[in-house]
Amino acid sequence: MDVLTPRTLDEALRLRSEHPDAWPIDGGTDVLVELNFDRARPPALLNLSEIRELKGWSRENGTLRLGAGLTYTQCRQDLRDVLPALAEASRTVGSPQIQNRGTLGGNLGTSSPAGDSLPPLLVEGAEVELASVRGERRVPLEEFLVGPKRNAMLANELIVAVRVSPSGARQTFMKVGPRNAMVIAVASLALSADRERGELRAAYGSAGPVPKLVTAPLAERASFAERVAEAAQPIDDVRGTAVYRRHALRVLTTRALERCAA
Ligand SMILES: Cc1cc2nc3c(=O)[nH]c(=O)nc-3n(C[C@H](O)[C@H](O)[C@H](O)COP(=O)(O)OP(=O)(O)OC[C@H]3O[C@@H](n4cnc5c(N)ncnc54)[C@H](O)[C@@H]3O)c2cc1C
């Protein structure tokens, strides 16, 4: 298998258009599982881990631009004050080793219904920045996620960054699993109580084909847990039943409201 290793974003975009069958890989924590279990054998890998433009994060006029190569360790350490729910979610991902390698771009690329960065980013109204040799475009995260492990990225595009304008609202992230580390969430929830917008915002994970945003006026706090549970579209699978997932969302929403809207 060929491994293409561009050093700049321009070079990466050129290689992406010349080799549309090559799989992008950054931290490799999802891709290598696919390869190791022989679930896929792409003709080539497009290694993005050497590209400076994809790393780190910056502030631009009140907006945060989180590079696709931003790791969970960096989110946990650097974004605790500005995006607390994302920082909390990052702390629950895998193990320290996975947090050191795994990236936001990779979580978006996989677009799993259980992707832990996705609910906190939905609550904050994030946009995904995509680029190709033809230029850039931005897609609201809600539109980017189109189905289980499916997204709106085209075959000639790469995820370059995620843009968020931090609300400053009190927010949190919680997930339910059989233990406290190294688990895929059975159900997860990010919630914010945005007093400026007068809005409760919650996004669930692992309880529908894609993580989804649910909102309500602050005054409807009493019925919000039920609304979130009703909005979910969970299924029965090896990790939990639909009934349990709805119940878990009710409990998580109630606890998150106690934390954020007290
Ligand atoms: C032991 C273990 C535990 C885990 N625990 C969790 C967990 O608790 N929560 C969770 O959400 N995930 C978990 N994961 C999954 C994984 O760590 C995350 O999804 C991570 O964010 C993937 O990032 P990565 O950089 O390693 O992606 P990669 O494996 O490099 O890529 C993942 C996908 O994204 C694509 N991709 C990567 N970067 C780009 C880009 N810039 N542009 C376009 N496409 C791109 C790749 O082609 C691939 O389809 C776990 C994985 C393992 C192995």
mmCIF file of C-alpha atoms and ligand atoms in Angstrom, residues 16 23-33 48 54 68 72 92-94 98 101-107 109-110 114-117 153 157-160 175 182-184, ligand 1:
data_model
loop_
_atom_site.group_PDB
_atom_site.id
_atom_site.type_symbol
_atom_site.label_atom_id
_atom_site.label_comp_id
_atom_site.label_asym_id
_atom_site.label_seq_id
_atom_site.Cartn_x
_atom_site.Cartn_y
_atom_site.Cartn_z
ATOM 1 C CA ARG A 16 -6.382 14.372 -2.976
ATOM 2 C CA TRP A 23 -7.805 7.336 2.268
ATOM 3 C CA PRO A 24 -6.912 10.424 4.293
ATOM 4 C CA ILE A 25 -5.314 9.463 7.602
ATOM 5 C CA ASP A 26 -4.309 11.732 10.483
ATOM 6 C CA GLY A 27 -4.077 10.132 13.937
ATOM 7 C CA GLY A 28 -4.984 6.765 12.426
ATOM 8 C CA THR A 29 -7.005 5.649 15.463
ATOM 9 C CA ASP A 30 -10.022 4.792 13.282
ATOM 10 C CA VAL A 31 -8.275 3.987 10.002
ATOM 11 C CA LEU A 32 -5.842 1.501 11.525
ATOM 12 C CA VAL A 33 -8.666 -0.424 13.188
ATOM 13 C CA LEU A 48 -2.077 14.376 6.761
ATOM 14 C CA LEU A 54 -4.027 21.547 9.934
ATOM 15 C CA ALA A 68 -8.605 19.370 11.657
ATOM 16 C CA TYR A 72 -8.175 15.577 22.094
ATOM 17 C CA THR A 92 -13.672 10.839 27.931
ATOM 18 C CA VAL A 93 -12.269 9.707 24.569
ATOM 19 C CA GLY A 94 -10.490 6.325 24.655
ATOM 20 C CA ILE A 98 -5.901 7.764 21.862
ATOM 21 C CA ARG A 101 -3.263 10.764 18.470
ATOM 22 C CA GLY A 102 -7.000 11.152 17.740
ATOM 23 C CA THR A 103 -8.092 14.377 16.060
ATOM 24 C CA LEU A 104 -11.250 16.423 15.542
ATOM 25 C CA GLY A 105 -10.828 16.047 11.769
ATOM 26 C CA GLY A 106 -10.735 12.274 12.193
ATOM 27 C CA ASN A 107 -13.881 12.260 14.366
ATOM 28 C CA GLY A 109 -14.252 12.164 8.918
ATOM 29 C CA THR A 110 -15.610 9.016 10.562
ATOM 30 C CA ALA A 114 -21.100 7.887 18.716
ATOM 31 C CA GLY A 115 -18.398 10.459 17.857
ATOM 32 C CA ASP A 116 -17.827 12.257 21.144
ATOM 33 C CA SER A 117 -16.731 15.628 19.736
ATOM 34 C CA MET A 153 -17.478 15.806 2.195
ATOM 35 C CA GLU A 157 -12.159 17.503 -0.459
ATOM 36 C CA LEU A 158 -10.393 17.471 2.885
ATOM 37 C CA ILE A 159 -11.628 18.677 6.250
ATOM 38 C CA VAL A 160 -9.431 21.631 7.080
ATOM 39 C CA LYS A 175 -21.865 9.880 28.427
ATOM 40 C CA MET A 182 -12.172 2.992 26.530
ATOM 41 C CA VAL A 183 -15.853 2.710 25.687
ATOM 42 C CA ILE A 184 -18.021 3.727 22.803
HETATM 43 C C1 LIG B 1 -9.186 2.225 21.554
HETATM 44 C C2 LIG B 1 -10.005 3.317 20.894
HETATM 45 C C3 LIG B 1 -10.870 4.070 21.666
HETATM 46 C C4 LIG B 1 -11.649 5.073 21.075
HETATM 47 N N1 LIG B 1 -12.497 5.786 21.877
HETATM 48 C C5 LIG B 1 -13.266 6.766 21.319
HETATM 49 C C6 LIG B 1 -14.170 7.508 22.143
HETATM 50 O O1 LIG B 1 -14.269 7.324 23.353
HETATM 51 N N2 LIG B 1 -14.920 8.481 21.520
HETATM 52 C C7 LIG B 1 -14.828 8.723 20.170
HETATM 53 O O2 LIG B 1 -15.546 9.611 19.673
HETATM 54 N N3 LIG B 1 -13.978 8.022 19.383
HETATM 55 C C8 LIG B 1 -13.202 7.055 19.926
HETATM 56 N N4 LIG B 1 -12.349 6.330 19.125
HETATM 57 C C9 LIG B 1 -12.321 6.601 17.680
HETATM 58 C C10 LIG B 1 -11.221 7.608 17.229
HETATM 59 O O3 LIG B 1 -10.181 7.724 18.185
HETATM 60 C C11 LIG B 1 -11.799 9.004 16.958
HETATM 61 O O4 LIG B 1 -12.852 8.928 16.005
HETATM 62 C C12 LIG B 1 -10.730 9.991 16.464
HETATM 63 O O5 LIG B 1 -11.248 11.294 16.535
HETATM 64 C C13 LIG B 1 -10.250 9.716 15.057
HETATM 65 O O6 LIG B 1 -9.245 10.663 14.756
HETATM 66 P P1 LIG B 1 -7.929 10.242 13.928
HETATM 67 O O7 LIG B 1 -7.144 11.463 13.665
HETATM 68 O O8 LIG B 1 -7.234 9.122 14.599
HETATM 69 O O9 LIG B 1 -8.644 9.727 12.589
HETATM 70 P P2 LIG B 1 -8.107 8.755 11.446
HETATM 71 O O10 LIG B 1 -8.188 7.337 11.892
HETATM 72 O O11 LIG B 1 -6.811 9.227 10.907
HETATM 73 O O12 LIG B 1 -9.257 9.036 10.338
HETATM 74 C C14 LIG B 1 -10.615 8.774 10.636
HETATM 75 C C15 LIG B 1 -11.475 9.066 9.393
HETATM 76 O O13 LIG B 1 -11.445 10.446 9.080
HETATM 77 C C16 LIG B 1 -10.859 10.653 7.795
HETATM 78 N N5 LIG B 1 -10.024 11.850 7.953
HETATM 79 C C17 LIG B 1 -9.105 12.097 8.923
HETATM 80 N N6 LIG B 1 -8.643 13.363 8.820
HETATM 81 C C18 LIG B 1 -9.279 13.911 7.748
HETATM 82 C C19 LIG B 1 -9.233 15.205 7.128
HETATM 83 N N7 LIG B 1 -8.456 16.199 7.596
HETATM 84 N N8 LIG B 1 -9.999 15.413 6.040
HETATM 85 C C20 LIG B 1 -10.810 14.432 5.559
HETATM 86 N N9 LIG B 1 -10.919 13.201 6.117
HETATM 87 C C21 LIG B 1 -10.155 12.947 7.192
HETATM 88 C C22 LIG B 1 -10.117 9.375 7.457
HETATM 89 O O14 LIG B 1 -10.061 9.143 6.053
HETATM 90 C C23 LIG B 1 -11.008 8.350 8.140
HETATM 91 O O15 LIG B 1 -12.147 8.075 7.342
HETATM 92 C C24 LIG B 1 -11.546 5.329 19.675
HETATM 93 C C25 LIG B 1 -10.644 4.567 18.903
HETATM 94 C C26 LIG B 1 -9.885 3.585 19.493
HETATM 95 C C27 LIG B 1 -8.918 2.790 18.646
#
